[in-house]
mmCIF file with all atom_site columns, C-alpha atoms and ligand atoms in Angstrom:
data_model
loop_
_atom_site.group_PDB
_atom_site.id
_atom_site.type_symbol
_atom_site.label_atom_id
_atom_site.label_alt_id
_atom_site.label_comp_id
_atom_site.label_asym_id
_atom_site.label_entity_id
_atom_site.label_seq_id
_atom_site.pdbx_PDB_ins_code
_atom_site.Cartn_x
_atom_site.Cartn_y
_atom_site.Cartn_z
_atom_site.occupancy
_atom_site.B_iso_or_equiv
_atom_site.pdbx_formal_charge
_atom_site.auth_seq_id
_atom_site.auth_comp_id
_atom_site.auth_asym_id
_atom_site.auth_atom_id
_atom_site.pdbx_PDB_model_num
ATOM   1   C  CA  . UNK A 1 1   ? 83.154 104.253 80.843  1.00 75.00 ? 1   UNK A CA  1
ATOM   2   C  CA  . UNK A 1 2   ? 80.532 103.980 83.482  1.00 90.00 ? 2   UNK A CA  1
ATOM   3   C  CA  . UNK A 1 3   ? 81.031 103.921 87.317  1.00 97.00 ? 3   UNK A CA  1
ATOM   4   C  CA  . UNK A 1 4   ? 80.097 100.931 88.728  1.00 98.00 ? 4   UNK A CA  1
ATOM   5   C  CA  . UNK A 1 5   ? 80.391 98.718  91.905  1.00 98.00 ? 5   UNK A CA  1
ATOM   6   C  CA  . UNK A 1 6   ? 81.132 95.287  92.605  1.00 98.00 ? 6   UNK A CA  1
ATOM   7   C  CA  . UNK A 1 7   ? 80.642 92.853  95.443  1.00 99.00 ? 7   UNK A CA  1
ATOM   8   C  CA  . UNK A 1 8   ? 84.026 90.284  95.854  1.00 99.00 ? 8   UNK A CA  1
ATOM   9   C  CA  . UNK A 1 9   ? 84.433 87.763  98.496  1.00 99.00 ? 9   UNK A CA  1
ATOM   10  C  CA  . UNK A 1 10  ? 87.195 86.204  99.567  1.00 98.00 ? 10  UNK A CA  1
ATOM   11  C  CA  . UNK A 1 11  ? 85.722 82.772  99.884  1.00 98.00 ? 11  UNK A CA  1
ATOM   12  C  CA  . UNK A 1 12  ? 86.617 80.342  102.526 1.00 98.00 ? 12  UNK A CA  1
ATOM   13  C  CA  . UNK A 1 13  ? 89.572 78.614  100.636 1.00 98.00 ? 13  UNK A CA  1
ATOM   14  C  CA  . UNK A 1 14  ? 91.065 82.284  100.439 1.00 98.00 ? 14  UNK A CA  1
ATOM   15  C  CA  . UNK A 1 15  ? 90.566 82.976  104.005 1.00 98.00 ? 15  UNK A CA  1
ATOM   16  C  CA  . UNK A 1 16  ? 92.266 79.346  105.639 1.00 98.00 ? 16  UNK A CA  1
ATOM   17  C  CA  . UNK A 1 17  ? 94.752 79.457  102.840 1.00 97.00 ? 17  UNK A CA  1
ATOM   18  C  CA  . UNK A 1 18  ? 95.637 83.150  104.384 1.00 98.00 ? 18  UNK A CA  1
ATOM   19  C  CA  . UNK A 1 19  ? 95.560 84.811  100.852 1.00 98.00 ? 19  UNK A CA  1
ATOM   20  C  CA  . UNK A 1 20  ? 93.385 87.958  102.026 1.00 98.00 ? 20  UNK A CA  1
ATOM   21  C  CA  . UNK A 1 21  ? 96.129 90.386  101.947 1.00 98.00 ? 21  UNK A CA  1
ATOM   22  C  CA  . UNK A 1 22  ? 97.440 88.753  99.175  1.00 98.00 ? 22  UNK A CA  1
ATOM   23  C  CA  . UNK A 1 23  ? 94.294 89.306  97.160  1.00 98.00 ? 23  UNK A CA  1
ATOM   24  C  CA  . UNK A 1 24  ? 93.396 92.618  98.499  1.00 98.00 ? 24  UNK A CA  1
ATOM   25  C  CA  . UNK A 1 25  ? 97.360 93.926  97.114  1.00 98.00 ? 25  UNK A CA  1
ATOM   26  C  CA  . UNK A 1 26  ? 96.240 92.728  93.810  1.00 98.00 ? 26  UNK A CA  1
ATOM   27  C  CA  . UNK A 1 27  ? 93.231 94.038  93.901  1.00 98.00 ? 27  UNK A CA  1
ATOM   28  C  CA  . UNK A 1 28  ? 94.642 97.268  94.707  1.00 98.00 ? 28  UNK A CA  1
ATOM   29  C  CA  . UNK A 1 29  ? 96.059 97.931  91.297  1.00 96.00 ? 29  UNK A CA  1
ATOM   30  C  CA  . UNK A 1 30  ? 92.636 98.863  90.131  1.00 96.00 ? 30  UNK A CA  1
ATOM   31  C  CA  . UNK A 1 31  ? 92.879 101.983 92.194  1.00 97.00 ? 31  UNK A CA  1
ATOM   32  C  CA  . UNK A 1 32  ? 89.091 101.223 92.825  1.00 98.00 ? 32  UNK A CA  1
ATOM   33  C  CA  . UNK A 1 33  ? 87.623 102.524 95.954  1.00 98.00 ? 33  UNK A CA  1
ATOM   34  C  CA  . UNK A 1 34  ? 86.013 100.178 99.031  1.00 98.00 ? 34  UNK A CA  1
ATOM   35  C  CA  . UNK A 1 35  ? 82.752 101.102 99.963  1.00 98.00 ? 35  UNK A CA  1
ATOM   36  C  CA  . UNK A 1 36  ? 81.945 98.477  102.154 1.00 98.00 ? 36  UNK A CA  1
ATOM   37  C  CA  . UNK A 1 37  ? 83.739 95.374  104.067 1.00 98.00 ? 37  UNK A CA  1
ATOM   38  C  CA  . UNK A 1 38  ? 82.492 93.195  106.650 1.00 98.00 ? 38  UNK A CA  1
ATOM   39  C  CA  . UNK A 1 39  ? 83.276 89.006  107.858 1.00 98.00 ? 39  UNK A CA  1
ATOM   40  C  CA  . UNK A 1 40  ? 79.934 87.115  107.744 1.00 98.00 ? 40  UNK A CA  1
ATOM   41  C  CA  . UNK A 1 41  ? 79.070 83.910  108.737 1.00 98.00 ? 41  UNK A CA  1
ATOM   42  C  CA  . UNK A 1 42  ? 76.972 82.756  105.561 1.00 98.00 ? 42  UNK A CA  1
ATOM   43  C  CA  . UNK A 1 43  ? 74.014 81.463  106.246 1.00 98.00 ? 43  UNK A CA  1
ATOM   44  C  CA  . UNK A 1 44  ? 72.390 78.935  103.940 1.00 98.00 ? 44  UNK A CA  1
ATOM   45  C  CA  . UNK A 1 45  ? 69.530 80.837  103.375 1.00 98.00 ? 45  UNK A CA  1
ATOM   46  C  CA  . UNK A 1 46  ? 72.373 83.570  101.666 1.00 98.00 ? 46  UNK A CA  1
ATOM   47  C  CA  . UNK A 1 47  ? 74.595 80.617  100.291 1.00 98.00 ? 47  UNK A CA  1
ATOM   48  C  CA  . UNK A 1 48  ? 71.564 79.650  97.935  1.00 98.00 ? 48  UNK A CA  1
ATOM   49  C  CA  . UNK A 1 49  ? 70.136 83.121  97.216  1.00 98.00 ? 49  UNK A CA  1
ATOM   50  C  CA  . UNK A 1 50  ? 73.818 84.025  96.105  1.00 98.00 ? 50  UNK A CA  1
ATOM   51  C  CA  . UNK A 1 51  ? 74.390 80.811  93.541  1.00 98.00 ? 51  UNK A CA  1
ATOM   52  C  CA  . UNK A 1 52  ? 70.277 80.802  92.625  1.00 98.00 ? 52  UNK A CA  1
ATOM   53  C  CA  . UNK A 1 53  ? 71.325 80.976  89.103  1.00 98.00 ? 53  UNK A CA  1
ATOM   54  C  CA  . UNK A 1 54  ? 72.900 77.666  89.677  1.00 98.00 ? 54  UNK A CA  1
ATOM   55  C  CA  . UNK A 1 55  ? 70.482 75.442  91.681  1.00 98.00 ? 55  UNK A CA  1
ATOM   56  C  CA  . UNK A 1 56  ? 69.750 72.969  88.852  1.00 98.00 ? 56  UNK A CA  1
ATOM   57  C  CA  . UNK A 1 57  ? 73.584 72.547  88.861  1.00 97.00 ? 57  UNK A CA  1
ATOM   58  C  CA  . UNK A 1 58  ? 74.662 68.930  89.974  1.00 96.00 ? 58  UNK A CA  1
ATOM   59  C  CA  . UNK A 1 59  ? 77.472 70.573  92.364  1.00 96.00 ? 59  UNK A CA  1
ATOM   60  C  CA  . UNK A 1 60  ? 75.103 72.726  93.710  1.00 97.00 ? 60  UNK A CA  1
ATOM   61  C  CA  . UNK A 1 61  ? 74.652 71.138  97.205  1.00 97.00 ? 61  UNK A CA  1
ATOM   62  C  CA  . UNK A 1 62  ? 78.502 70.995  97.619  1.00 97.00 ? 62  UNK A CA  1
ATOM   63  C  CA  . UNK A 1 63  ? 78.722 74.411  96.328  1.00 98.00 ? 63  UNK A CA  1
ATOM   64  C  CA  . UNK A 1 64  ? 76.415 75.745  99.234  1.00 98.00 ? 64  UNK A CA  1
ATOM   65  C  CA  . UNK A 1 65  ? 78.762 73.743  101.844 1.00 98.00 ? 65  UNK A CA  1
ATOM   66  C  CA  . UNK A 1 66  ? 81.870 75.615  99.959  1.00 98.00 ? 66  UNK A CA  1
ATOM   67  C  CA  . UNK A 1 67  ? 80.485 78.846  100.920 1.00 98.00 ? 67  UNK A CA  1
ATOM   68  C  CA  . UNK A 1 68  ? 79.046 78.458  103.976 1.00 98.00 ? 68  UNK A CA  1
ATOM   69  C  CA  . UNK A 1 69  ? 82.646 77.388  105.113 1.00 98.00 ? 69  UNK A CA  1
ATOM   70  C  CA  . UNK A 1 70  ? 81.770 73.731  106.104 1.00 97.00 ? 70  UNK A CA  1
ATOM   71  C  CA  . UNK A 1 71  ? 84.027 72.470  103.814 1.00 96.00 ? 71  UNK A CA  1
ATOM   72  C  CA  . UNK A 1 72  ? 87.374 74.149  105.069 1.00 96.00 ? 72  UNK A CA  1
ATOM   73  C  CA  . UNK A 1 73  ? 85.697 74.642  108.328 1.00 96.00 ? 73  UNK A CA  1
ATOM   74  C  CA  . UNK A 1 74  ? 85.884 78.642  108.912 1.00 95.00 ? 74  UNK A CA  1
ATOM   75  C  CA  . UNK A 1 75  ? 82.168 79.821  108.679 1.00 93.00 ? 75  UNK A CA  1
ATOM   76  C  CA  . UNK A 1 76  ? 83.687 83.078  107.319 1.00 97.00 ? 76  UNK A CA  1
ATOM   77  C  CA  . UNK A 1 77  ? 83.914 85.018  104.128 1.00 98.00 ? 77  UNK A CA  1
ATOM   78  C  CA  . UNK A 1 78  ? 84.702 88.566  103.598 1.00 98.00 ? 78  UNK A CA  1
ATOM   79  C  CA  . UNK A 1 79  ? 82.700 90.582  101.390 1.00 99.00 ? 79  UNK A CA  1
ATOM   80  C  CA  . UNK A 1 80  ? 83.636 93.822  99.962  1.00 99.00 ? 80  UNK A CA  1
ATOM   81  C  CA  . UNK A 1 81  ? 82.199 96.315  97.353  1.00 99.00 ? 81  UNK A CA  1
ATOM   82  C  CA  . UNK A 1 82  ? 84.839 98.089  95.237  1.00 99.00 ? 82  UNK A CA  1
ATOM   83  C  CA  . UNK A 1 83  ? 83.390 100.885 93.079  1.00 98.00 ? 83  UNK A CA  1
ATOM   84  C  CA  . UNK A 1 84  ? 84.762 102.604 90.114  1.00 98.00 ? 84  UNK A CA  1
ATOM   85  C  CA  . UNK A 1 85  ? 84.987 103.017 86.505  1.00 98.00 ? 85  UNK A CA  1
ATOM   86  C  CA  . UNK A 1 86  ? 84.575 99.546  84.940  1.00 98.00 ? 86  UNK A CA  1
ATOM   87  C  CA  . UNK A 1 87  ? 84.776 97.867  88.146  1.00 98.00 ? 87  UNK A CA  1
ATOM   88  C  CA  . UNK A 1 88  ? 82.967 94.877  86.752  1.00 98.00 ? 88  UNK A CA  1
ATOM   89  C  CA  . UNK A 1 89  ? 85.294 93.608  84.205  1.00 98.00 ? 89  UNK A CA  1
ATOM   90  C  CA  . UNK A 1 90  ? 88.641 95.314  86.450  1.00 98.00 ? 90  UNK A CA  1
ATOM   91  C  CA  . UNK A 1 91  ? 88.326 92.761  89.011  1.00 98.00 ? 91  UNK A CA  1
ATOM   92  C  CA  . UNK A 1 92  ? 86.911 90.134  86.695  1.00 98.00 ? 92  UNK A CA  1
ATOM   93  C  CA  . UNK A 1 93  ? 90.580 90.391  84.834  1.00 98.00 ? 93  UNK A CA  1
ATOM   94  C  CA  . UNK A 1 94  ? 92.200 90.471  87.786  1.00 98.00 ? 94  UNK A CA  1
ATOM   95  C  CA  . UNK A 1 95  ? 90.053 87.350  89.239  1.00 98.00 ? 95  UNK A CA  1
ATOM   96  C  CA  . UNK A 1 96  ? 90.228 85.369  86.280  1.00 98.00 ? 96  UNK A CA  1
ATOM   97  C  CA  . UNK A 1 97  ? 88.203 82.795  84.329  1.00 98.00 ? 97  UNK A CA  1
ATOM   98  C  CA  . UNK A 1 98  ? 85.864 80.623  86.937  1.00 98.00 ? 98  UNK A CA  1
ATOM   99  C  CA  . UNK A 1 99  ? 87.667 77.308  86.410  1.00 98.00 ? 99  UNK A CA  1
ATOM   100 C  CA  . UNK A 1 100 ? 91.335 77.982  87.501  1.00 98.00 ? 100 UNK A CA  1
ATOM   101 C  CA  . UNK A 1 101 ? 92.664 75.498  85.411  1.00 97.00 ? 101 UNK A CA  1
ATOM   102 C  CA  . UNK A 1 102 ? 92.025 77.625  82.578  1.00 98.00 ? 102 UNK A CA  1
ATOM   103 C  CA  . UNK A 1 103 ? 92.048 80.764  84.411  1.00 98.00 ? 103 UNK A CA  1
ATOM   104 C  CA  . UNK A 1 104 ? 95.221 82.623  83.108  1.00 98.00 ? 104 UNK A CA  1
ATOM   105 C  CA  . UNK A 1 105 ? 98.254 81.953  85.476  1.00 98.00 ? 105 UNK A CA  1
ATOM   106 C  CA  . UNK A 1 106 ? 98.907 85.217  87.200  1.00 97.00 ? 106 UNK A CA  1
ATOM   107 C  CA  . UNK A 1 107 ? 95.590 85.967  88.000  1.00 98.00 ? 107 UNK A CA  1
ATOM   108 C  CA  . UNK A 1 108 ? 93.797 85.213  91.251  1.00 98.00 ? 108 UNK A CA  1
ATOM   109 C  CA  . UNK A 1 109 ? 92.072 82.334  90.870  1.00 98.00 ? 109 UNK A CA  1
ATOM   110 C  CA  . UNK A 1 110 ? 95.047 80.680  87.997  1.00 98.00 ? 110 UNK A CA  1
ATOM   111 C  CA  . UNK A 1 111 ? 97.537 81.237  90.845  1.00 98.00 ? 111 UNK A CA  1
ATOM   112 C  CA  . UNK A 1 112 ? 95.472 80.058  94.472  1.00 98.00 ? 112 UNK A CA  1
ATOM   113 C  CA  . UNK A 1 113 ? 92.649 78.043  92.923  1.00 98.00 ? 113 UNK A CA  1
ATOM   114 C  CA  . UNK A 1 114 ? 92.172 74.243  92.855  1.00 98.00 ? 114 UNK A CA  1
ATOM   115 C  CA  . UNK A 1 115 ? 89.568 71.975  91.753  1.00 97.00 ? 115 UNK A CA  1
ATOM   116 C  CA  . UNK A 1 116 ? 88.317 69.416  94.036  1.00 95.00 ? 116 UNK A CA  1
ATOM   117 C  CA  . UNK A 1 117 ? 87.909 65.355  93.693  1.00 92.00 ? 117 UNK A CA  1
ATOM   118 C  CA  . UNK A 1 118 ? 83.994 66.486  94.089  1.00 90.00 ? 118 UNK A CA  1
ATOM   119 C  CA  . UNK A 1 119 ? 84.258 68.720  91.079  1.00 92.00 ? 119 UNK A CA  1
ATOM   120 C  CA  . UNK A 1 120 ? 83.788 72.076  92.807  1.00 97.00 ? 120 UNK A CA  1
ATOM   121 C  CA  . UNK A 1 121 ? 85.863 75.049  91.111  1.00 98.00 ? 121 UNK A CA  1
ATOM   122 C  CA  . UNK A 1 122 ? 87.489 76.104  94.647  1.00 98.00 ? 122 UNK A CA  1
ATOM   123 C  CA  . UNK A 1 123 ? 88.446 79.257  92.732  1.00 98.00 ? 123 UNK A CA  1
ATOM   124 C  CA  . UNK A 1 124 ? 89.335 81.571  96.138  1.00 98.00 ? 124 UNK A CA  1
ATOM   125 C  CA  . UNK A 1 125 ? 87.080 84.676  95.006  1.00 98.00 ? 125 UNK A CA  1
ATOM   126 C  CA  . UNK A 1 126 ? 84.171 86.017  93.985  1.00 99.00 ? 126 UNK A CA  1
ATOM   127 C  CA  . UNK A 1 127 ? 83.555 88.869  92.068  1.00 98.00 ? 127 UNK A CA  1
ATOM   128 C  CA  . UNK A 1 128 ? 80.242 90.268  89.967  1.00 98.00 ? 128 UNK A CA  1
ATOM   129 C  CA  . UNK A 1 129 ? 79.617 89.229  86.227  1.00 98.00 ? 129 UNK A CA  1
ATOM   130 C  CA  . UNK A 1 130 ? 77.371 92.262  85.542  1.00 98.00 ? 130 UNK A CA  1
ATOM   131 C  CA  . UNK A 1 131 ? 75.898 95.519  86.387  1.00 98.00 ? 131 UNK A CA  1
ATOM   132 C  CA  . UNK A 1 132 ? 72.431 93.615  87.033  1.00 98.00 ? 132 UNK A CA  1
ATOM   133 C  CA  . UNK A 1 133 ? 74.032 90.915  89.303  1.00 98.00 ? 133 UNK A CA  1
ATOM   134 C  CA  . UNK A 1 134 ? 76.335 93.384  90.866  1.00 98.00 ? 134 UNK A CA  1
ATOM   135 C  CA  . UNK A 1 135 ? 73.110 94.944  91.887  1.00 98.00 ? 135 UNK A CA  1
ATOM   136 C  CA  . UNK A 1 136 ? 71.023 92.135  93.358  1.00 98.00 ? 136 UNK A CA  1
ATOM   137 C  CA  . UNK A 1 137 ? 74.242 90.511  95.085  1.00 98.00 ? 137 UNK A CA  1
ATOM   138 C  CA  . UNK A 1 138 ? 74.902 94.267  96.978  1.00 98.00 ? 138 UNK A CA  1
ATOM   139 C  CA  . UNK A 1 139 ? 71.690 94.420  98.101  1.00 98.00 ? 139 UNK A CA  1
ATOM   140 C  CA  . UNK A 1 140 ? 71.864 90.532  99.127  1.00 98.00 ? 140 UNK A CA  1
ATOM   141 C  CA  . UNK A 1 141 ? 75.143 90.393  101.193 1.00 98.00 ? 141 UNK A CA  1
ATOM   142 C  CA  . UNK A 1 142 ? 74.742 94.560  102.472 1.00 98.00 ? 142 UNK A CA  1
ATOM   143 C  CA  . UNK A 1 143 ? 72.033 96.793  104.067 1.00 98.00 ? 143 UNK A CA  1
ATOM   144 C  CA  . UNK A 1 144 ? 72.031 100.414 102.702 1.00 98.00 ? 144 UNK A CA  1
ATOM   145 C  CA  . UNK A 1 145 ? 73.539 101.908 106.051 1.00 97.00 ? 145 UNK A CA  1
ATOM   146 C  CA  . UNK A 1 146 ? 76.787 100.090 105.891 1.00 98.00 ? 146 UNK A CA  1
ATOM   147 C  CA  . UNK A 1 147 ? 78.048 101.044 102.058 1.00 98.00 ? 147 UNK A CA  1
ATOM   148 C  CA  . UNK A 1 148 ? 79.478 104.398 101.644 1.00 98.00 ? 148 UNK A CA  1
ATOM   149 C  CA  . UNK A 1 149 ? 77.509 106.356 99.588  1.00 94.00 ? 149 UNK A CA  1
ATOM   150 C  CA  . UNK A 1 150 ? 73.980 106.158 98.314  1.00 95.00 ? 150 UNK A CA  1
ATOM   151 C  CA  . UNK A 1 151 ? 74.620 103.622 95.426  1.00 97.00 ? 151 UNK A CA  1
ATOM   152 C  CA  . UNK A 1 152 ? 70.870 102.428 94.657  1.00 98.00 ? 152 UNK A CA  1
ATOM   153 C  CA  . UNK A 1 153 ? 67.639 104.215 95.749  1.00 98.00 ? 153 UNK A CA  1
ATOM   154 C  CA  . UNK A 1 154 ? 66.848 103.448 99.424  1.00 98.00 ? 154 UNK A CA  1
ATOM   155 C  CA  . UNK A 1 155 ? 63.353 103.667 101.668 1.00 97.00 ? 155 UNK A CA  1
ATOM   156 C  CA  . UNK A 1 156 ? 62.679 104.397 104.743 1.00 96.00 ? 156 UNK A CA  1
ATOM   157 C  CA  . UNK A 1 157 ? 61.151 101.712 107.201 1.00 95.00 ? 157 UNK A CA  1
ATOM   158 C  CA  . UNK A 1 158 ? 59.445 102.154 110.411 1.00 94.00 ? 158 UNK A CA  1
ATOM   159 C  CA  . UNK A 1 159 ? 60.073 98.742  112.696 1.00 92.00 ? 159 UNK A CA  1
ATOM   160 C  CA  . UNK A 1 160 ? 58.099 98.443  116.032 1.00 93.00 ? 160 UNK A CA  1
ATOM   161 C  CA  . UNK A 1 161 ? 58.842 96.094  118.405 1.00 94.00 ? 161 UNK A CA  1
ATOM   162 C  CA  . UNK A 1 162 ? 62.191 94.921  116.705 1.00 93.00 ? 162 UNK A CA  1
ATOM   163 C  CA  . UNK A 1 163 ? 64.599 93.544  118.950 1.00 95.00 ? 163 UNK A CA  1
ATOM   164 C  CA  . UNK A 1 164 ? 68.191 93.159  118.252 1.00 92.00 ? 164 UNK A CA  1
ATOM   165 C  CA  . UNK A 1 165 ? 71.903 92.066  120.421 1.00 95.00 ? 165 UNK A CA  1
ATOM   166 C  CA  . UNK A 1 166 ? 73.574 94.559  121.805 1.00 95.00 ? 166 UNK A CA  1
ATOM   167 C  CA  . UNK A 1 167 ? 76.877 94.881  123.817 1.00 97.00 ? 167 UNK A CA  1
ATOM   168 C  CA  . UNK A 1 168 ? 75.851 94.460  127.537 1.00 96.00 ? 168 UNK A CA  1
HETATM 169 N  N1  . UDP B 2 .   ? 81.342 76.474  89.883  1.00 93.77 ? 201 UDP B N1  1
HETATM 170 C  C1  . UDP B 2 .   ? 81.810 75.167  89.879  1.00 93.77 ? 201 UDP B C1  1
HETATM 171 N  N2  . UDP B 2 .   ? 81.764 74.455  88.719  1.00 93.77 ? 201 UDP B N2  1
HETATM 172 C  C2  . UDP B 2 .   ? 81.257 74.973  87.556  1.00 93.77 ? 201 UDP B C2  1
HETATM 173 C  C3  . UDP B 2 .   ? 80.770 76.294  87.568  1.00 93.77 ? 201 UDP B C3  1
HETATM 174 C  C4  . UDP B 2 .   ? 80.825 77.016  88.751  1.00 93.77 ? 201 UDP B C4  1
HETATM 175 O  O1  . UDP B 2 .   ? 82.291 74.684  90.896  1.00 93.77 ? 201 UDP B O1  1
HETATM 176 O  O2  . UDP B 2 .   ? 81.244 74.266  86.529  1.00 93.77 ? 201 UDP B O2  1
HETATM 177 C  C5  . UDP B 2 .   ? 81.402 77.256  91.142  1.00 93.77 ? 201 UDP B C5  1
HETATM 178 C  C6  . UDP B 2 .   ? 82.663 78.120  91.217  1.00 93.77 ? 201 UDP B C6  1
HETATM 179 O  O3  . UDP B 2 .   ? 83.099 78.164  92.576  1.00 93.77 ? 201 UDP B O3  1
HETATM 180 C  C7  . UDP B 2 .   ? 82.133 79.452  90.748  1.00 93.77 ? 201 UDP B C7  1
HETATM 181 C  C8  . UDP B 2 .   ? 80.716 79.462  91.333  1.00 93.77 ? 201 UDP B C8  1
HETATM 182 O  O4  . UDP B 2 .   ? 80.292 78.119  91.216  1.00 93.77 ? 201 UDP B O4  1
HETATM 183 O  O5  . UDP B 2 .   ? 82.929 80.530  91.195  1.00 93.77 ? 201 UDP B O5  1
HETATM 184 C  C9  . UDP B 2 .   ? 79.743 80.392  90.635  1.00 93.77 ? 201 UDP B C9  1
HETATM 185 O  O6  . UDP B 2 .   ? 79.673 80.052  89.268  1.00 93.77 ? 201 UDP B O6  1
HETATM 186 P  P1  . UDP B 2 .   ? 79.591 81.171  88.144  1.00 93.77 ? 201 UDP B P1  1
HETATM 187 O  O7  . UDP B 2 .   ? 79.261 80.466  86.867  1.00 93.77 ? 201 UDP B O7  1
HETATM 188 O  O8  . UDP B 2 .   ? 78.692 82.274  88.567  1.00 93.77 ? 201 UDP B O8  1
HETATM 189 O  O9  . UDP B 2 .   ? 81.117 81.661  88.029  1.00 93.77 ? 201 UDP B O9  1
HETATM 190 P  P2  . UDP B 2 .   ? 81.845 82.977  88.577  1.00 93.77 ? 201 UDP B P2  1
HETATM 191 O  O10 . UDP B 2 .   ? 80.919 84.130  88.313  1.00 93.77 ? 201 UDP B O10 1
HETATM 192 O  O11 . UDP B 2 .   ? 82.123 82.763  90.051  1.00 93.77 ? 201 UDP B O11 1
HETATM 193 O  O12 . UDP B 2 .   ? 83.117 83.069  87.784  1.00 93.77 ? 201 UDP B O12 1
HETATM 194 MG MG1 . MG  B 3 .   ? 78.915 84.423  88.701  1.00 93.77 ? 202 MG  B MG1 1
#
């Protein structure tokens, strides 16, 4: 048993379909602990880094459109890290397999999932395959200072001259 964290989104399909709470009940009975949570528009400089591993994939373009939100027309997704012991495969069970037409019934993606006419697994959440992806897709979609805890070694940076919005 090893503690680990995970990154899960509730994609865009999740979000119009209103299934957050839904998914967030069930993913509850882990009795894993959030350590981050934030809405983000996804960009598609962070649609592509996120599915890299799948850029030679024919459904790749339509992919990026999935979860950017152009396709159900939100622009949101909500991304969350849940740590604990065997967080990896906990929420993977819970999840379900990637195509959720073989995806067992009661879990996530077997109960809300759908595949479209284009051939896109609209499969309502993601969730981390591995320690090693967990790792890179935390550090993707979150900057150190808004997780909980120090997860992964962190550095200090000295920015001049870096403007950002504030409330006015
Ligand atoms: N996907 C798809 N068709 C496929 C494989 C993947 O539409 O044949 C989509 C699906 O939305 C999936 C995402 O691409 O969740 C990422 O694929 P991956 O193989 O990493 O599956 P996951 O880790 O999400 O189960
Ligand atoms: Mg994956």
């Amino acid at each position: 048993m090893a503690l680990e964290q995970t990154l899960v989104l509730v994609k865009p399909d999740g979000l119009v379909k209103s299934l957050t709470g839904n998914i967030l009940s069930r993913l509850s009975e882990t009795k894993l602990v959030i350590i981050a949570s934030k809405v983000v528009r996804v960009s598609e400089h962070l649609a592509k880094q996120h599915y890299k591993h799948l850029s030679d994939k024919p459904f790749f373009d339509e992919l990026v459109k999935y979860i950017m939100g152009d396709v159900h027309k939100t622009h949101r997704v909500l991304a969350l890290v849940y740590q604990g012991e065997d967080a990896i495969a906990k929420v993977r069970d819970i999840v379900g397999d990637t195509n959720p037409e073989k995806a067992n019934p009661v879990s996530i993606r077997g109960a809300y999932g759908r595949i479209t006419t284009t051939g896109v697994f609209e499969n309502v959440v993601h969730a981390s395959s591995s320690t090693e992806d967990a790792e890179q897709e935390i550090k993707l979609w979150f900057k150190p200072e808004e997780v909980v805890g120090d997860i992964y070694p962190t550095r200090t940076v000295v920015r001049e001259k870096v403007s950002e919005k504030d409330w006015a």
